[in-house]
Protein backbone atom coordinates (compact mmCIF):
# COMPACT_ATOMS: atom_id res chain seq x y z
CA UNK A 1 0.00 0.00 0.00
CA UNK A 2 2.88 2.35 0.81
CA UNK A 3 5.27 1.50 -2.03
CA UNK A 4 5.52 4.28 -4.59
CA UNK A 5 4.77 2.71 -7.99
CA UNK A 6 7.54 3.31 -10.50
CA UNK A 7 9.31 1.59 -13.37
CA UNK A 8 12.16 0.20 -11.30
CA UNK A 9 12.98 -3.52 -11.42
CA UNK A 10 13.80 -3.92 -7.72
CA UNK A 11 10.77 -1.96 -6.51
CA UNK A 12 8.47 -3.83 -8.92
CA UNK A 13 9.84 -7.21 -7.85
CA UNK A 14 9.47 -6.49 -4.14
CA UNK A 15 6.00 -5.00 -4.59
CA UNK A 16 4.94 -7.99 -6.69
CA UNK A 17 5.93 -10.41 -3.92
CA UNK A 18 3.91 -8.44 -1.36
CA UNK A 19 0.92 -7.95 -3.65
CA UNK A 20 0.73 -11.63 -4.58
CA UNK A 21 1.08 -12.59 -0.93
CA UNK A 22 -1.72 -10.21 -0.04
CA UNK A 23 -4.00 -11.72 -2.71
CA UNK A 24 -3.24 -15.26 -1.50
CA UNK A 25 -3.94 -14.25 2.11
CA UNK A 26 -7.30 -12.72 1.17
CA UNK A 27 -8.31 -15.75 -0.92
CA UNK A 28 -7.17 -18.24 1.71
CA UNK A 29 -9.07 -16.57 4.54
CA UNK A 30 -12.21 -16.17 2.43
CA UNK A 31 -12.11 -19.80 1.27
CA UNK A 32 -11.65 -21.05 4.84
CA UNK A 33 -14.65 -19.00 5.98
CA UNK A 34 -16.74 -20.39 3.11
CA UNK A 35 -15.69 -23.94 3.95
CA UNK A 36 -17.06 -23.60 7.48
CA UNK A 37 -20.24 -21.91 6.30
CA UNK A 38 -19.46 -18.37 7.41
CA UNK A 39 -20.63 -16.82 4.15
CA UNK A 40 -21.41 -13.38 5.52
CA UNK A 41 -17.99 -13.06 7.14
CA UNK A 42 -16.34 -14.09 3.87
CA UNK A 43 -18.40 -11.52 1.96
CA UNK A 44 -17.53 -8.79 4.46
CA UNK A 45 -13.83 -9.64 4.20
CA UNK A 46 -13.91 -9.53 0.40
CA UNK A 47 -16.04 -6.36 0.33
CA UNK A 48 -13.37 -4.68 2.45
CA UNK A 49 -10.23 -6.06 0.81
CA UNK A 50 -11.11 -6.14 -2.91
CA UNK A 51 -11.58 -2.34 -3.27
CA UNK A 52 -8.25 -1.82 -1.47
CA UNK A 53 -6.55 -4.35 -3.74
CA UNK A 54 -8.04 -2.78 -6.86
CA UNK A 55 -6.92 0.65 -5.65
CA UNK A 56 -3.32 -0.58 -5.45
CA UNK A 57 -3.58 -2.29 -8.87
CA UNK A 58 -4.93 0.92 -10.40
CA UNK A 59 -2.16 3.01 -8.82
CA UNK A 60 0.45 0.75 -10.40
CA UNK A 61 -1.36 0.78 -13.75
CA UNK A 62 -1.57 4.57 -13.74
CA UNK A 63 2.13 4.94 -12.89
CA UNK A 64 3.44 2.36 -15.37
CA UNK A 65 1.17 3.37 -18.25
CA UNK A 66 1.91 7.05 -17.82
CA UNK A 67 4.45 8.32 -20.36
CA UNK A 68 6.03 11.69 -21.03
CA UNK A 69 4.55 11.35 -24.51
CA UNK A 70 0.83 11.97 -23.96
CA UNK A 71 -0.11 9.95 -27.06
CA UNK A 72 1.49 6.87 -25.53
CA UNK A 73 0.01 7.31 -22.04
CA UNK A 74 -2.51 4.56 -22.65
CA UNK A 75 -2.66 0.79 -22.35
CA UNK A 76 -3.65 0.79 -26.02
CA UNK A 77 -0.04 1.52 -26.94
CA UNK A 78 0.46 -2.23 -26.52
CA UNK A 79 -1.79 -2.84 -29.55
CA UNK A 80 0.84 -1.44 -31.92
CA UNK A 81 2.32 -3.93 -34.39
CA UNK A 82 5.74 -3.83 -32.66
CA UNK A 83 4.15 -5.79 -29.79
CA UNK A 84 2.03 -8.24 -31.81
CA UNK A 85 4.34 -11.23 -31.17
CA UNK A 86 4.60 -10.49 -27.46
CA UNK A 87 1.35 -8.99 -26.15
CA UNK A 88 -1.96 -10.59 -27.09
CA UNK A 89 -5.02 -8.37 -27.56
CA UNK A 90 -6.72 -10.23 -24.69
CA UNK A 91 -3.91 -9.13 -22.40
CA UNK A 92 -4.38 -5.50 -23.43
CA UNK A 93 -8.09 -5.73 -22.65
CA UNK A 94 -7.33 -7.14 -19.19
CA UNK A 95 -4.87 -4.33 -18.50
CA UNK A 96 -7.45 -1.70 -19.47
CA UNK A 97 -9.66 -3.06 -16.67
CA UNK A 98 -7.23 -1.68 -14.07
CA UNK A 99 -6.26 1.45 -16.04
CA UNK A 100 -8.44 4.36 -14.82
CA UNK A 101 -7.76 6.42 -17.95
CA UNK A 102 -8.62 3.60 -20.38
CA UNK A 103 -11.42 1.69 -18.67
CA UNK A 104 -14.18 4.20 -19.44
CA UNK A 105 -13.26 5.06 -23.03
CA UNK A 106 -15.93 4.79 -25.71
CA UNK A 107 -15.27 2.70 -28.87
CA UNK A 108 -14.58 5.92 -30.82
CA UNK A 109 -12.14 7.14 -28.19
CA UNK A 110 -10.36 3.78 -28.24
CA UNK A 111 -10.01 3.94 -32.02
CA UNK A 112 -8.62 7.46 -31.71
CA UNK A 113 -6.11 6.34 -29.08
CA UNK A 114 -4.91 3.49 -31.29
CA UNK A 115 -4.53 5.78 -34.31
CA UNK A 116 -2.52 8.30 -32.30
CA UNK A 117 -0.27 5.51 -31.01
CA UNK A 118 0.34 4.14 -34.51
CA UNK A 119 1.11 7.61 -35.87
CA UNK A 120 3.54 8.28 -33.03
CA UNK A 121 5.45 5.08 -33.75
CA UNK A 122 5.66 6.01 -37.43
CA UNK A 123 7.33 9.36 -36.77
CA UNK A 124 10.89 9.78 -38.01
CA UNK A 125 12.34 9.90 -34.51
CA UNK A 126 10.55 6.76 -33.29
CA UNK A 127 13.26 4.21 -34.20
CA UNK A 128 15.82 6.04 -32.07
CA UNK A 129 13.52 7.03 -29.22
CA UNK A 130 11.56 3.79 -28.99
CA UNK A 131 14.37 1.31 -29.50
CA UNK A 132 14.56 -2.39 -28.62
CA UNK A 133 15.39 -1.68 -24.98
CA UNK A 134 12.30 0.52 -24.67
CA UNK A 135 10.17 -2.14 -26.38
CA UNK A 136 11.37 -4.92 -24.05
CA UNK A 137 10.67 -2.68 -21.06
CA UNK A 138 7.11 -2.18 -22.28
CA UNK A 139 6.61 -5.92 -22.70
CA UNK A 140 7.69 -6.38 -19.09
CA UNK A 141 5.27 -3.63 -17.99
CA UNK A 142 2.42 -5.35 -19.83
CA UNK A 143 3.19 -8.69 -18.18
CA UNK A 144 3.35 -7.05 -14.76
CA UNK A 145 0.05 -5.23 -15.16
CA UNK A 146 -1.66 -8.27 -16.62
CA UNK A 147 -0.68 -10.17 -13.49
CA UNK A 148 -2.28 -7.51 -11.30
CA UNK A 149 -5.41 -7.54 -13.44
CA UNK A 150 -5.65 -11.32 -13.17
CA UNK A 151 -5.30 -11.28 -9.38
CA UNK A 152 -7.99 -8.61 -9.15
CA UNK A 153 -10.33 -10.64 -11.38
CA UNK A 154 -9.75 -13.81 -9.34
CA UNK A 155 -10.67 -12.04 -6.13
CA UNK A 156 -13.83 -10.70 -7.76
CA UNK A 157 -14.63 -14.24 -8.91
CA UNK A 158 -14.26 -15.44 -5.33
CA UNK A 159 -16.70 -12.73 -4.25
CA UNK A 160 -19.23 -14.08 -6.76
CA UNK A 161 -18.65 -17.58 -5.40
CA UNK A 162 -19.28 -16.33 -1.85
CA UNK A 163 -22.60 -14.86 -3.03
CA UNK A 164 -23.47 -18.21 -4.62
CA UNK A 165 -22.71 -20.08 -1.40
CA UNK A 166 -24.93 -17.73 0.57
CA UNK A 167 -27.79 -17.87 -1.94
CA UNK A 168 -27.71 -21.69 -1.89
CA UNK A 169 -27.57 -21.76 1.90
CA UNK A 170 -24.90 -24.48 1.90
CA UNK A 171 -23.18 -25.43 5.16
CA UNK A 172 -19.84 -25.57 3.39
CA UNK A 173 -18.55 -24.40 0.00
CA UNK A 174 -17.35 -27.99 -0.54
CA UNK A 175 -20.97 -28.99 -1.12
CA UNK A 176 -21.11 -27.21 -4.48
CA UNK A 177 -17.51 -27.70 -5.61
CA UNK A 178 -16.40 -30.65 -7.75
CA UNK A 179 -15.02 -33.41 -5.50
CA UNK A 180 -11.44 -34.67 -5.35
CA UNK A 181 -12.39 -37.70 -7.46
CA UNK A 182 -14.01 -35.57 -10.17
CA UNK A 183 -12.65 -35.76 -13.71
CA UNK A 184 -10.28 -32.90 -14.59
CA UNK A 185 -11.74 -30.28 -16.91
CA UNK A 186 -13.50 -26.96 -17.16
CA UNK A 187 -16.67 -26.55 -15.12
CA UNK A 188 -19.53 -24.10 -15.47
CA UNK A 189 -21.97 -23.15 -12.75
CA UNK A 190 -25.37 -24.77 -13.11
CA UNK A 191 -28.02 -25.61 -10.53
CA UNK A 192 -27.44 -27.36 -8.18
CA UNK A 193 -23.65 -27.29 -8.67
CA UNK A 194 -21.15 -27.41 -11.49
CA UNK A 195 -21.23 -29.20 -14.85
CA UNK A 196 -18.13 -30.44 -16.64
CA UNK A 197 -17.57 -29.19 -20.19
CA UNK A 198 -16.20 -32.08 -22.31
CA UNK A 199 -12.88 -31.46 -24.05
CA UNK A 200 -14.56 -31.91 -27.44
CA UNK A 201 -17.01 -29.08 -26.71
C-alpha angles and dihedrals in degrees: 000000000000100000112109107234113235141144096266120127097218095045091046092049094049093044091048091055091051095043093050090047090051092051092049091049092051093047094045094051093045093048092049091051090050091049091058093044099254094135097156093052090050091050092049091050092050093043088056100040104038096063089048091049092048090049090057092045090051092048090055092045092050092049097045096042093047112101134180086239104074092205090061096044092104138086086236089076085082090066092070116115092249088072099041094106093046111033120047119214089241089060091052090052091051091050092051088060090069096035108096093199095050105035097077099041119127120233090258092051090049091052089050091050092051093049092050090049093050092048091050092053090050094056117114093248095050098091091057098038098041100040130160093279091054091047093051090049090054092050089054090049091052092051091048094050093044088056091054091047091051093050090049091050092049092053090050088050089053089052089055089049090052089053089050092051091051094046091051092047092223120171090222135014087234088074093071100033123092110264127246090259093052119120114261115254146094117308131200126201114256131154122303095012139320131327124210117236109219116237090242092058 
